[in-house]
Amino acid sequence: MSQGALVKRQFGHRARLALSPAEVLKTDGQAHAARTLWNLLHAWWQMMPKQERTLTNADAAIRQARQDIDFLAVLPAQAAQAVLKTYVRAWQNCWEHRADAPNFKGRLRTVMSVDIPQGRDLNIVRVHRRWGQVNLPKVGRVRFRWTKDLPVGRHAGPENRITGARLTKDALGRHIAFRVQTLRARPEPHRGPDVGIDVGVTVPLACSDGETYGHGEWLTGKEKARLLHWEQRAAQRKQHRRPGERTSGRLHRTYDRIAGLRAKAKRRALDRQHRTTTAIARTYGTVVVEALTITNMVTSARGTIEEPGRNIAQKSGLNRAISQEAWGRTVTMLVYKTDRYGGTLVKVPAPGTSRRCSGCGRTTPGSRESQAVFVCKNEGCGWSGNADHNAARNVLHLYRMGHALVPAAGRAVVRRAKRVKPATAR
């Protein structure tokens, strides 16, 4: 497609709902009905022979269940069909080795959600500057927080429209996530410089030009103390529960307070991640990152009985730190944000980038003196600097030398691009 042409873009927008007590009961009832329908569908799928597991038979089973069980009638018919489509897609992801097999959804471990697959049923109207109204099937008109312009009214059309929504309930409240489809002009190629990025734990993002992106603690001191207090309170109340006894309402409320504080920390981390990736996509034309296999990096060091692992506690702490930084989510954000601003994201092989000297290009044992300092031990070089900055320079140098990874046939292969001969990886 030529530059300046129109392209379709799909994105989601999450807004906070303002529900009355009666509307809360209706939305919660629909969410529990959707979870129950999933469990019934999963039980039916396991009992039926393989040749009879078809969409037609599954749809007929769902229709019969909605007639036999009055509790499922609170769920709209379109939402019930969305449960079936989501369940079949989950099996497809499992067969293609992208996810685990679907399983039963527990009442307390599952995020309550209801899908609204048809956008024409929403009838969104902006009431004033801060609030809008949306029509929820079998609930009615409800208010939501208006924080982003949506293609509604005269701004809506065949190419600029809302295709659906999803109601969710988490520790921070009840929200609605709109699925938006727009038609926008393809951006001009980004003329910004190239940059290599090294991810880490102490320094989350280090760039090859010396720029670093870090963050502080996600919870304040008072919030940390409050979280520790409720965790201790939950442990004490859990001790008084007999085996097999139902969890008390008091313990459930304690769990809700803990989940609220953790959700607040996650929301702050996600906001910081969005701001950082947006700044990078706006500044640089080509962003080069390492092709990391994060699932292998966070494997447990426990080992087996015959061959027990070593430094298990230290490795567990490192795994938690890596998971909290969410490197994979950072790369996912950079993929669509660089494309939005006309840039590109490239992945290069990861082995050796932190141990190789970016000045002479050689790997000499003992050069990584500490976690933060790199001093090349090769005679005639002696380059020294920040270790993360050195790794980021190596990442960029690999791209300039043509070692870019592109997906092909389900795996990554090395593509020899145009060779560039820079004096050093800058």
Short mmCIF file of C-alpha atoms in Angstrom, two decimals:
data_model
loop_
_atom_site.label_atom_id
_atom_site.label_comp_id
_atom_site.label_asym_id
_atom_site.label_seq_id
_atom_site.Cartn_x
_atom_site.Cartn_y
_atom_site.Cartn_z
CA MET A 1 0.00 0.00 0.00
CA SER A 2 1.38 3.40 -0.93
CA GLN A 3 2.20 6.09 1.56
CA GLY A 4 -0.70 8.26 2.58
CA ALA A 5 -3.24 5.48 1.91
CA LEU A 6 -5.95 4.70 4.42
CA VAL A 7 -5.56 1.66 6.66
CA LYS A 8 -7.86 0.07 9.21
CA ARG A 9 -6.77 0.16 12.83
CA GLN A 10 -8.36 -1.67 15.71
CA PHE A 11 -7.84 -0.77 19.35
CA GLY A 12 -9.58 -1.02 22.69
CA HIS A 13 -10.69 1.65 25.12
CA ARG A 14 -11.48 0.89 28.75
CA ALA A 15 -13.86 3.14 30.69
CA ARG A 16 -15.16 3.05 34.26
CA LEU A 17 -18.84 2.30 34.78
CA ALA A 18 -21.11 4.05 37.27
CA LEU A 19 -23.77 1.50 38.20
CA SER A 20 -26.63 1.61 40.65
CA PRO A 21 -27.11 -1.28 43.13
CA ALA A 22 -29.82 -2.80 40.92
CA GLU A 23 -27.58 -2.58 37.85
CA VAL A 24 -24.74 -4.16 39.80
CA LEU A 25 -26.93 -7.17 40.58
CA LYS A 26 -27.90 -7.53 36.92
CA THR A 27 -24.35 -7.33 35.56
CA ASP A 28 -23.01 -9.70 38.22
CA GLY A 29 -25.80 -12.15 37.42
CA GLN A 30 -24.90 -12.09 33.75
CA ALA A 31 -21.21 -12.62 34.55
CA HIS A 32 -21.97 -15.65 36.74
CA ALA A 33 -24.29 -17.02 34.04
CA ALA A 34 -21.53 -16.66 31.43
CA ARG A 35 -19.07 -18.49 33.70
CA THR A 36 -21.62 -21.26 34.37
CA LEU A 37 -22.31 -21.60 30.65
CA TRP A 38 -18.58 -21.98 30.01
CA ASN A 39 -18.36 -24.76 32.60
CA LEU A 40 -21.39 -26.56 31.16
CA LEU A 41 -19.94 -26.28 27.67
CA HIS A 42 -16.62 -27.64 28.87
CA ALA A 43 -18.32 -30.60 30.56
CA TRP A 44 -20.35 -31.29 27.40
CA TRP A 45 -17.18 -31.10 25.28
CA GLN A 46 -15.39 -33.66 27.44
CA MET A 47 -18.30 -36.11 27.47
CA MET A 48 -19.09 -36.05 23.75
CA PRO A 49 -17.19 -38.26 21.27
CA LYS A 50 -14.62 -36.46 19.17
CA GLN A 51 -16.59 -36.74 15.93
CA GLU A 52 -19.62 -35.05 17.53
CA ARG A 53 -17.73 -32.02 18.87
CA THR A 54 -18.99 -29.57 16.25
CA LEU A 55 -20.19 -26.00 16.39
CA THR A 56 -23.69 -27.07 15.36
CA ASN A 57 -24.01 -29.59 18.19
CA ALA A 58 -22.46 -27.19 20.70
CA ASP A 59 -24.87 -24.43 19.67
CA ALA A 60 -27.81 -26.80 20.05
CA ALA A 61 -26.59 -27.82 23.52
CA ILE A 62 -26.34 -24.18 24.57
CA ARG A 63 -29.86 -23.41 23.36
CA GLN A 64 -31.21 -26.42 25.24
CA ALA A 65 -29.37 -25.43 28.42
CA ARG A 66 -30.82 -21.91 28.25
CA GLN A 67 -34.29 -23.41 28.06
CA ASP A 68 -33.78 -25.92 30.87
CA ILE A 69 -31.93 -23.68 33.35
CA ASP A 70 -33.73 -20.48 34.29
CA PHE A 71 -30.55 -19.00 35.74
CA LEU A 72 -28.96 -18.81 32.27
CA ALA A 73 -31.85 -16.76 30.88
CA VAL A 74 -30.39 -13.54 32.33
CA LEU A 75 -27.54 -13.82 29.83
CA PRO A 76 -28.32 -12.28 26.40
CA ALA A 77 -28.35 -14.69 23.47
CA GLN A 78 -25.51 -12.86 21.71
CA ALA A 79 -23.36 -13.11 24.86
CA ALA A 80 -24.03 -16.85 25.02
CA GLN A 81 -22.87 -17.22 21.42
CA ALA A 82 -19.75 -15.23 22.32
CA VAL A 83 -18.98 -17.76 25.08
CA LEU A 84 -19.11 -20.54 22.48
CA LYS A 85 -16.81 -18.67 20.08
CA THR A 86 -14.34 -17.89 22.85
CA TYR A 87 -14.31 -21.53 23.98
CA VAL A 88 -13.66 -22.83 20.46
CA ARG A 89 -10.92 -20.24 19.96
CA ALA A 90 -9.31 -21.38 23.21
CA TRP A 91 -9.08 -24.93 21.85
CA GLN A 92 -7.61 -23.64 18.59
CA ASN A 93 -4.92 -21.78 20.52
CA CYS A 94 -4.19 -24.97 22.43
CA TRP A 95 -3.90 -27.06 19.26
CA GLU A 96 -1.54 -24.47 17.76
CA HIS A 97 0.60 -24.55 20.95
CA ARG A 98 -0.09 -20.92 21.84
CA ALA A 99 -1.88 -21.61 25.13
CA ASP A 100 -2.85 -24.35 27.53
CA ALA A 101 -6.06 -26.33 27.19
CA PRO A 102 -9.20 -24.57 28.51
CA ASN A 103 -10.46 -25.70 31.89
CA PHE A 104 -13.30 -25.08 34.33
CA LYS A 105 -13.66 -21.54 35.65
CA GLY A 106 -13.84 -21.21 39.41
CA ARG A 107 -16.12 -18.70 41.10
CA LEU A 108 -13.36 -16.91 43.01
CA ARG A 109 -10.40 -17.35 40.66
CA THR A 110 -12.05 -16.10 37.46
CA VAL A 111 -12.39 -12.52 36.28
CA MET A 112 -16.09 -11.79 35.90
CA SER A 113 -16.83 -10.67 32.35
CA VAL A 114 -19.66 -10.53 29.78
CA ASP A 115 -19.09 -10.02 26.07
CA ILE A 116 -21.31 -7.80 23.89
CA PRO A 117 -20.33 -8.87 20.37
CA GLN A 118 -22.57 -6.45 18.42
CA GLY A 119 -21.71 -2.77 18.59
CA ARG A 120 -25.06 -1.62 17.19
CA ASP A 121 -26.75 -2.68 20.43
CA LEU A 122 -24.73 -0.22 22.52
CA ASN A 123 -26.26 3.09 21.32
CA ILE A 124 -23.55 5.23 22.90
CA VAL A 125 -24.42 8.86 23.64
CA ARG A 126 -22.22 11.52 25.18
CA VAL A 127 -24.14 13.26 27.95
CA HIS A 128 -21.61 16.00 28.71
CA ARG A 129 -17.87 16.48 29.01
CA ARG A 130 -17.22 13.84 31.66
CA TRP A 131 -19.90 11.21 31.22
CA GLY A 132 -21.49 9.13 28.51
CA GLN A 133 -24.30 6.60 28.36
CA VAL A 134 -24.33 3.13 26.86
CA ASN A 135 -27.11 0.59 26.47
CA LEU A 136 -26.33 -2.82 27.97
CA PRO A 137 -28.58 -5.72 26.88
CA LYS A 138 -30.98 -6.78 29.65
CA VAL A 139 -29.53 -4.10 31.95
CA GLY A 140 -30.54 -0.77 30.45
CA ARG A 141 -28.90 2.62 30.04
CA VAL A 142 -25.85 3.04 32.27
CA ARG A 143 -23.28 5.78 32.64
CA PHE A 144 -19.56 5.47 31.96
CA ARG A 145 -16.62 7.82 32.35
CA TRP A 146 -15.88 9.66 29.08
CA THR A 147 -12.09 9.97 28.78
CA LYS A 148 -11.58 9.41 25.03
CA ASP A 149 -13.46 10.51 21.93
CA LEU A 150 -15.29 7.54 20.43
CA PRO A 151 -16.74 7.20 16.89
CA VAL A 152 -20.38 7.79 17.80
CA GLY A 153 -23.13 9.95 16.31
CA ARG A 154 -22.08 11.90 13.24
CA HIS A 155 -18.48 10.73 13.67
CA ALA A 156 -19.48 7.07 13.19
CA GLY A 157 -19.60 5.29 9.86
CA PRO A 158 -18.93 1.97 8.15
CA GLU A 159 -15.18 2.32 8.72
CA ASN A 160 -15.21 4.28 11.97
CA ARG A 161 -17.36 2.43 14.44
CA ILE A 162 -17.50 0.45 17.66
CA THR A 163 -17.66 -3.25 16.86
CA GLY A 164 -18.42 -4.54 20.37
CA ALA A 165 -17.61 -4.32 24.05
CA ARG A 166 -16.86 -6.39 27.12
CA LEU A 167 -17.98 -5.84 30.71
CA THR A 168 -15.39 -6.71 33.34
CA LYS A 169 -15.15 -6.61 37.10
CA ASP A 170 -11.82 -6.52 38.91
CA ALA A 171 -10.40 -5.26 42.17
CA LEU A 172 -10.66 -1.64 40.98
CA GLY A 173 -14.34 -1.77 40.08
CA ARG A 174 -16.50 -2.41 37.03
CA HIS A 175 -15.40 -1.30 33.58
CA ILE A 176 -16.47 -1.55 29.96
CA ALA A 177 -13.89 -2.15 27.22
CA PHE A 178 -14.96 -0.93 23.78
CA ARG A 179 -13.60 -2.51 20.60
CA VAL A 180 -13.04 0.36 18.16
CA GLN A 181 -12.32 0.14 14.45
CA THR A 182 -11.15 3.28 12.64
CA LEU A 183 -9.86 4.22 9.21
CA ARG A 184 -6.73 6.36 9.37
CA ALA A 185 -4.04 7.53 7.00
CA ARG A 186 -0.85 5.53 6.99
CA PRO A 187 1.82 7.62 8.70
CA GLU A 188 4.90 8.80 6.86
CA PRO A 189 8.13 6.87 7.57
CA HIS A 190 9.72 8.00 10.82
CA ARG A 191 12.93 9.94 10.23
CA GLY A 192 14.22 9.52 13.75
CA PRO A 193 17.49 7.79 14.67
CA ASP A 194 18.00 4.09 15.29
CA VAL A 195 18.25 2.87 18.88
CA GLY A 196 19.09 -0.39 20.59
CA ILE A 197 17.34 -1.23 23.85
CA ASP A 198 18.55 -3.55 26.60
CA VAL A 199 16.02 -4.69 29.19
CA GLY A 200 16.95 -5.44 32.77
CA VAL A 201 15.78 -5.54 36.35
CA THR A 202 17.84 -2.79 38.01
CA VAL A 203 17.54 -0.56 34.94
CA PRO A 204 14.29 -1.54 33.17
CA LEU A 205 15.18 0.00 29.79
CA ALA A 206 18.63 1.21 28.69
CA CYS A 207 19.13 2.78 25.26
CA SER A 208 22.23 2.75 23.09
CA ASP A 209 22.42 6.57 23.14
CA GLY A 210 22.79 6.61 26.92
CA GLU A 211 19.14 7.29 27.78
CA THR A 212 17.57 5.17 30.51
CA TYR A 213 13.96 4.67 31.56
CA GLY A 214 13.41 3.63 35.14
CA HIS A 215 10.72 3.83 37.75
CA GLY A 216 10.28 3.91 41.48
CA GLU A 217 8.13 1.82 43.79
CA TRP A 218 4.57 1.28 42.67
CA LEU A 219 3.18 1.63 46.20
CA THR A 220 3.90 4.32 48.77
CA GLY A 221 5.24 3.55 52.22
CA LYS A 222 1.80 3.76 53.82
CA GLU A 223 0.31 1.54 51.12
CA LYS A 224 3.05 -1.05 51.62
CA ALA A 225 2.42 -1.06 55.36
CA ARG A 226 -1.30 -1.42 54.74
CA LEU A 227 -0.71 -4.31 52.31
CA LEU A 228 1.52 -6.10 54.83
CA HIS A 229 -1.09 -5.58 57.54
CA TRP A 230 -3.88 -7.14 55.47
CA GLU A 231 -1.67 -10.02 54.34
CA GLN A 232 -0.86 -10.81 57.96
CA ARG A 233 -4.52 -10.48 58.89
CA ALA A 234 -5.48 -12.90 56.09
CA ALA A 235 -2.90 -15.43 57.27
CA GLN A 236 -4.21 -15.23 60.85
CA ARG A 237 -7.84 -15.65 59.81
CA LYS A 238 -6.95 -18.52 57.52
CA GLN A 239 -5.43 -20.44 60.45
CA HIS A 240 -8.81 -20.57 62.22
CA ARG A 241 -10.54 -22.18 59.25
CA ARG A 242 -11.01 -25.92 59.53
CA PRO A 243 -10.13 -28.17 56.57
CA GLY A 244 -13.00 -28.18 54.10
CA GLU A 245 -14.80 -25.31 55.84
CA ARG A 246 -16.20 -22.57 53.67
CA THR A 247 -14.27 -19.30 53.58
CA SER A 248 -15.87 -16.68 55.79
CA GLY A 249 -17.11 -13.35 54.48
CA ARG A 250 -14.61 -11.55 56.69
CA LEU A 251 -11.71 -13.38 55.04
CA HIS A 252 -13.17 -12.63 51.61
CA ARG A 253 -13.24 -8.92 52.44
CA THR A 254 -9.63 -9.12 53.55
CA TYR A 255 -8.71 -10.74 50.24
CA ASP A 256 -10.56 -7.97 48.41
CA ARG A 257 -8.53 -5.28 50.19
CA ILE A 258 -5.29 -7.08 49.28
CA ALA A 259 -6.40 -7.43 45.66
CA GLY A 260 -7.31 -3.74 45.53
CA LEU A 261 -3.82 -2.62 46.59
CA ARG A 262 -2.14 -5.00 44.18
CA ALA A 263 -4.40 -3.87 41.35
CA LYS A 264 -3.50 -0.26 42.12
CA ALA A 265 0.20 -1.11 41.82
CA LYS A 266 -0.41 -2.93 38.54
CA ARG A 267 -2.37 0.01 37.13
CA ARG A 268 0.46 2.41 37.96
CA ALA A 269 3.02 0.07 36.38
CA LEU A 270 0.90 -0.22 33.23
CA ASP A 271 0.49 3.54 32.99
CA ARG A 272 4.25 4.05 33.32
CA GLN A 273 4.85 1.39 30.67
CA HIS A 274 2.49 3.11 28.25
CA ARG A 275 4.14 6.50 28.77
CA THR A 276 7.63 5.06 28.28
CA THR A 277 6.85 3.12 25.12
CA THR A 278 5.00 6.09 23.63
CA ALA A 279 8.01 8.34 24.23
CA ILE A 280 10.32 5.79 22.57
CA ALA A 281 8.04 5.34 19.54
CA ARG A 282 7.82 9.11 19.04
CA THR A 283 11.57 9.68 19.34
CA TYR A 284 13.17 6.85 17.33
CA GLY A 285 12.56 5.57 13.82
CA THR A 286 13.90 2.04 14.30
CA VAL A 287 13.77 0.32 17.68
CA VAL A 288 15.97 -2.77 18.09
CA VAL A 289 15.36 -5.21 20.96
CA GLU A 290 16.60 -8.65 21.93
CA ALA A 291 14.62 -11.76 21.03
CA LEU A 292 14.29 -13.11 24.57
CA THR A 293 12.58 -16.35 25.54
CA ILE A 294 11.17 -15.08 28.81
CA THR A 295 9.42 -18.34 29.72
CA ASN A 296 12.80 -20.09 29.83
CA MET A 297 14.34 -17.27 31.87
CA VAL A 298 11.78 -17.57 34.67
CA THR A 299 11.86 -21.35 35.07
CA SER A 300 12.19 -22.65 38.61
CA ALA A 301 15.55 -23.79 39.97
CA ARG A 302 14.00 -26.26 42.39
CA GLY A 303 15.14 -29.31 40.42
CA THR A 304 14.20 -32.87 41.34
CA ILE A 305 14.75 -35.16 44.31
CA GLU A 306 17.63 -36.87 42.54
CA GLU A 307 19.19 -33.59 41.36
CA PRO A 308 18.04 -30.75 43.65
CA GLY A 309 18.65 -27.21 42.50
CA ARG A 310 20.89 -24.55 44.02
CA ASN A 311 20.17 -20.99 45.14
CA ILE A 312 16.45 -21.63 44.87
CA ALA A 313 15.42 -18.59 46.92
CA GLN A 314 17.66 -16.24 44.93
CA LYS A 315 16.37 -17.60 41.62
CA SER A 316 12.78 -17.24 42.81
CA GLY A 317 13.41 -13.58 43.66
CA LEU A 318 14.96 -13.00 40.23
CA ASN A 319 12.00 -14.68 38.54
CA ARG A 320 9.58 -12.40 40.40
CA ALA A 321 11.59 -9.33 39.43
CA ILE A 322 11.62 -10.34 35.76
CA SER A 323 7.89 -11.01 35.78
CA GLN A 324 7.13 -7.67 37.43
CA GLU A 325 9.02 -5.76 34.71
CA ALA A 326 6.81 -7.38 32.02
CA TRP A 327 9.38 -7.29 29.21
CA GLY A 328 7.09 -9.10 26.80
CA ARG A 329 4.32 -6.55 27.31
CA THR A 330 6.82 -3.74 26.66
CA VAL A 331 7.77 -5.28 23.31
CA THR A 332 4.10 -5.79 22.42
CA MET A 333 3.40 -2.11 23.08
CA LEU A 334 6.41 -1.05 21.03
CA VAL A 335 5.25 -3.17 18.08
CA TYR A 336 1.97 -1.33 17.52
CA LYS A 337 3.16 2.07 18.71
CA THR A 338 6.16 2.20 16.37
CA ASP A 339 3.82 1.22 13.53
CA ARG A 340 1.41 3.97 14.55
CA TYR A 341 4.15 6.63 14.32
CA GLY A 342 5.73 5.26 11.13
CA GLY A 343 8.66 3.46 12.75
CA THR A 344 9.69 -0.19 12.89
CA LEU A 345 10.65 -2.65 15.59
CA VAL A 346 13.36 -5.25 14.92
CA LYS A 347 14.51 -8.20 17.02
CA VAL A 348 18.09 -9.48 17.07
CA PRO A 349 19.66 -12.57 18.70
CA ALA A 350 20.17 -12.14 22.43
CA PRO A 351 23.19 -14.39 23.29
CA GLY A 352 26.37 -12.54 24.17
CA THR A 353 25.11 -8.97 24.07
CA SER A 354 25.84 -8.30 27.74
CA ARG A 355 29.32 -9.93 27.71
CA ARG A 356 30.64 -8.55 24.42
CA CYS A 357 32.55 -5.27 24.33
CA SER A 358 30.83 -2.67 22.16
CA GLY A 359 34.18 -0.97 21.48
CA CYS A 360 36.26 -3.82 20.04
CA GLY A 361 33.54 -6.43 19.52
CA ARG A 362 35.29 -9.16 21.49
CA THR A 363 34.16 -11.22 24.47
CA THR A 364 36.84 -11.33 27.16
CA PRO A 365 36.28 -13.16 30.46
CA GLY A 366 36.07 -10.87 33.48
CA SER A 367 34.99 -7.76 31.58
CA ARG A 368 31.67 -7.59 33.41
CA GLU A 369 33.11 -6.50 36.75
CA SER A 370 29.71 -5.93 38.35
CA GLN A 371 26.04 -5.69 37.46
CA ALA A 372 26.44 -2.04 36.46
CA VAL A 373 30.06 -1.65 35.27
CA PHE A 374 31.70 -3.07 32.14
CA VAL A 375 35.47 -2.78 31.64
CA CYS A 376 36.94 -4.52 28.60
CA LYS A 377 39.92 -6.72 29.56
CA ASN A 378 41.12 -7.04 25.98
CA GLU A 379 44.58 -5.59 25.48
CA GLY A 380 44.51 -2.51 23.31
CA CYS A 381 40.85 -1.69 24.00
CA GLY A 382 40.11 -0.87 27.64
CA TRP A 383 36.62 0.48 26.91
CA SER A 384 34.63 1.09 30.09
CA GLY A 385 31.14 2.24 30.81
CA ASN A 386 27.74 1.24 32.04
CA ALA A 387 27.01 -2.45 31.45
CA ASP A 388 23.44 -1.85 30.29
CA HIS A 389 24.58 0.87 27.91
CA ASN A 390 27.21 -1.50 26.51
CA ALA A 391 24.58 -4.22 25.91
CA ALA A 392 22.26 -1.74 24.17
CA ARG A 393 25.11 -0.69 21.84
CA ASN A 394 25.71 -4.33 20.99
CA VAL A 395 22.01 -4.82 20.24
CA LEU A 396 22.06 -1.91 17.79
CA HIS A 397 25.31 -3.12 16.22
CA LEU A 398 23.78 -6.54 15.49
CA TYR A 399 20.98 -4.84 13.57
CA ARG A 400 23.40 -2.71 11.58
CA MET A 401 25.38 -5.81 10.67
CA GLY A 402 22.25 -7.46 9.28
CA HIS A 403 21.40 -9.92 12.08
CA ALA A 404 17.68 -9.18 12.15
CA LEU A 405 15.24 -11.92 13.12
CA VAL A 406 12.09 -12.29 11.04
CA PRO A 407 9.38 -14.92 11.64
CA ALA A 408 9.14 -17.63 9.00
CA ALA A 409 7.22 -20.92 9.16
CA GLY A 410 6.56 -20.45 12.87
CA ARG A 411 10.17 -19.84 13.87
CA ALA A 412 12.71 -17.05 13.78
CA VAL A 413 15.39 -17.05 11.11
CA VAL A 414 18.32 -14.74 10.50
CA ARG A 415 17.97 -12.33 7.60
CA ARG A 416 21.04 -10.77 6.06
CA ALA A 417 20.15 -7.15 5.54
CA LYS A 418 22.17 -4.34 4.01
CA ARG A 419 25.59 -4.30 5.64
CA VAL A 420 26.77 -1.16 7.32
CA LYS A 421 30.30 -0.68 8.56
CA PRO A 422 30.23 1.73 11.47
CA ALA A 423 33.44 2.38 13.34
CA THR A 424 31.76 1.48 16.61
CA ALA A 425 28.24 0.52 17.59
CA ARG A 426 26.83 3.90 18.49
#
